[in-house]
CSV table of C-alpha atoms and ligand atoms in Angstrom, one decimal:
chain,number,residue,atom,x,y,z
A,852,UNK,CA,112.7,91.6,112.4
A,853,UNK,CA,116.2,90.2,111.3
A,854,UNK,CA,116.5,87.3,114.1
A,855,UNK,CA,114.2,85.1,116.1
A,856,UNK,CA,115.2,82.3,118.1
A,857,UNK,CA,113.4,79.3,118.5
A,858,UNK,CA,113.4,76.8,121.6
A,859,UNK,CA,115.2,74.4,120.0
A,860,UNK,CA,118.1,76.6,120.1
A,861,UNK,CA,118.1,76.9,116.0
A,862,UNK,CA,117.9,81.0,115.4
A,863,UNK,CA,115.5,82.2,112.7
A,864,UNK,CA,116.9,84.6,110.5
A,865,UNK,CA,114.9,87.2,108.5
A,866,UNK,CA,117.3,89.0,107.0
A,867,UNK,CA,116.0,89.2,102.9
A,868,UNK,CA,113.4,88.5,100.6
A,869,UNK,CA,111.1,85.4,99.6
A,870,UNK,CA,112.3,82.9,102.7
A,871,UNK,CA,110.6,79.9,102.3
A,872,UNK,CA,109.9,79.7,106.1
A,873,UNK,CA,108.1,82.5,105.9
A,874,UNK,CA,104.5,84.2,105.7
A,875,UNK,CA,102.7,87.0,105.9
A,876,UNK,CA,99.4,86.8,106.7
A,877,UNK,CA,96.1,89.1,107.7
A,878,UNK,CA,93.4,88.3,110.8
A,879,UNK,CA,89.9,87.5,109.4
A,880,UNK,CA,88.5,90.2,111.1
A,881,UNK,CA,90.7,92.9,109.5
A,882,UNK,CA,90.7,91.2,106.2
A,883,UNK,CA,87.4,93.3,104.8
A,884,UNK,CA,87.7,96.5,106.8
A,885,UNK,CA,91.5,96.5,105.3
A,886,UNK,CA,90.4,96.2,101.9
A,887,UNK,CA,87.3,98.3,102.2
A,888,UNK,CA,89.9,101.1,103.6
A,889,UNK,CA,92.3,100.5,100.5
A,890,UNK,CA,89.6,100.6,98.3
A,891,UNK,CA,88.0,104.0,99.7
A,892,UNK,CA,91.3,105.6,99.6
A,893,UNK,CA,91.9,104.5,96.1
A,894,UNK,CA,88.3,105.9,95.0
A,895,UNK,CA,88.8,109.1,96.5
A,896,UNK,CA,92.5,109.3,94.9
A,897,UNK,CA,90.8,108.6,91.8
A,898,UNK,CA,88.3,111.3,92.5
A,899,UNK,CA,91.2,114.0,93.3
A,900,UNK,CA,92.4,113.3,89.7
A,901,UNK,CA,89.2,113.8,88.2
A,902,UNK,CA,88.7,117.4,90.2
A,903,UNK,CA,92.3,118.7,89.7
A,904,UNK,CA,93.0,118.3,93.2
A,905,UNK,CA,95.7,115.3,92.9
A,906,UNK,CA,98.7,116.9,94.5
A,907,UNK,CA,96.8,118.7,97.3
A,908,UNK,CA,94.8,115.2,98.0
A,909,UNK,CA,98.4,113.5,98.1
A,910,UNK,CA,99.7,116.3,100.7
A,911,UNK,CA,96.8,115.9,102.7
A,912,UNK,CA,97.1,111.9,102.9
A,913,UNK,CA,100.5,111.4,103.2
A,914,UNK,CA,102.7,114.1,103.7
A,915,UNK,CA,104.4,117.6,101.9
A,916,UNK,CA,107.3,115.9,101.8
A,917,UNK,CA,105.9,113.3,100.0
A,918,UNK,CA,104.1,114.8,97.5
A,919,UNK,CA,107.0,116.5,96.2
A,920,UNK,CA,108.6,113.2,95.4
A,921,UNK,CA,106.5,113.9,92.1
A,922,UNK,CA,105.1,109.8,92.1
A,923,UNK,CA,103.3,107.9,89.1
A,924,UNK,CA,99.6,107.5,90.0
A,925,UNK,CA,100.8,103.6,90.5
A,926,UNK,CA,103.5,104.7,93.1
A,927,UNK,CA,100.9,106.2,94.5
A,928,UNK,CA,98.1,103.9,94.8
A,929,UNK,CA,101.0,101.4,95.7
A,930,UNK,CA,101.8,103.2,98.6
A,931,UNK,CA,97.6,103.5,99.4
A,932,UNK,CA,97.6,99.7,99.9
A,933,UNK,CA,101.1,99.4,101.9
A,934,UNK,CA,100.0,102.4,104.2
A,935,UNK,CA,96.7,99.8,105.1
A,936,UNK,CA,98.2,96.9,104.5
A,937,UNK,CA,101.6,96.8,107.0
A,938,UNK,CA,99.5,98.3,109.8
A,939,UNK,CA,97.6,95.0,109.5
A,940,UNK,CA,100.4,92.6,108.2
A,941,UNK,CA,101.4,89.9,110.7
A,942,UNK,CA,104.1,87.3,109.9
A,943,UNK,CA,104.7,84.2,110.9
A,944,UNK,CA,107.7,81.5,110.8
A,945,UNK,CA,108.9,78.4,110.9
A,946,UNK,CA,111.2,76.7,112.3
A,947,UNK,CA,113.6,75.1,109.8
A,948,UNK,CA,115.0,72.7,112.6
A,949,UNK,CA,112.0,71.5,114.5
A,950,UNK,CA,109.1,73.1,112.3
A,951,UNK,CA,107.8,75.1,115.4
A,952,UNK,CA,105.1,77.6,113.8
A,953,UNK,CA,106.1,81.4,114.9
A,954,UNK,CA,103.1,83.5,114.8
A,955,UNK,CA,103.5,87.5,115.7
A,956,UNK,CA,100.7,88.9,118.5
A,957,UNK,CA,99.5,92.0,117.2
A,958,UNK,CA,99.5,94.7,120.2
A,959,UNK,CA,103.1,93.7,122.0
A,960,UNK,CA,104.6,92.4,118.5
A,961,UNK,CA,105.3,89.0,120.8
A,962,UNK,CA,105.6,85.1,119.2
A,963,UNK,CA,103.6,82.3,119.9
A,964,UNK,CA,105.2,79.5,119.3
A,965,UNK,CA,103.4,75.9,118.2
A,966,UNK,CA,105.0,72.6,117.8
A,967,UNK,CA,103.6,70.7,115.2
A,968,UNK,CA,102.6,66.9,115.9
A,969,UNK,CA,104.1,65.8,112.5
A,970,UNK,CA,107.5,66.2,111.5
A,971,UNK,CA,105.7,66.1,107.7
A,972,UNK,CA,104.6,69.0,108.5
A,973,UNK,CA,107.6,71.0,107.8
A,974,UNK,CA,107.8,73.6,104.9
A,975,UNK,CA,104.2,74.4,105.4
A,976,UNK,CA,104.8,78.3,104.4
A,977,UNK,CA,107.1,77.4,101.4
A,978,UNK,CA,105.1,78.1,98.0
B,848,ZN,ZN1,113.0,75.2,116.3
């Protein structure tokens, strides 16, 4: 996403890294199944080492073209958890003008906006 606008006319730009109005975040209900996954694929990885099977495990989870990028084993497990972890990833913003929380709906990619009832409430997602 690179622009959101907000409905108090102030436009939400996402347009590099570490924004302090925003936040990524994952649903409760995928939060296990997501890790459980990661750490599945990372054990049978692991595994493909051990038998001499690494690139043809790599080939067969990602892609040809991919294997032949000839990857660290970090690279690789890396790329395990992003492969998981973006298909679950939601973000959320907020509004630097009138604090409006901008949370992404999964299926249609749509945001829900939410006013807060405090205007101390500002910068919640900063770190
Ligand atoms: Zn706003």
């Amino acid at each position: 996403m690179s622009k959101l606008g907000c409905k108090c006319g102030h436009v939400i730009r996402d347009q590099t890294d570490s924004l302090s109005y925003k936040a990524g975040f994952i649903p409760d209900k995928a939060f296990y199944p997501l890790y459980e996954e990661v750490y599945r694929n990372i054990g049978l990885f692991i595994e493909s080492i051990k038998n001499n099977t690494r690139d043809e495990w790599i080939e067969a989870f990602f892609t040809s073209d991919y294997a032949l990028l000839n990857l660290t084993d970090e690279q690789i497990v890396n790329d395990i958890f992003d492969r998981s972890y973006f298909e679950t990833y939601r973000t959320m913003y907020q509004c630097e003008n009138c604090g409006r929380i901008h949370i992404q709906e999964q299926r249609t990619n749509y945001f829900f906006s939410f006013l807060p009832d405090s205007a101390e409430a500002r910068n919640v997602l900063d770190a």
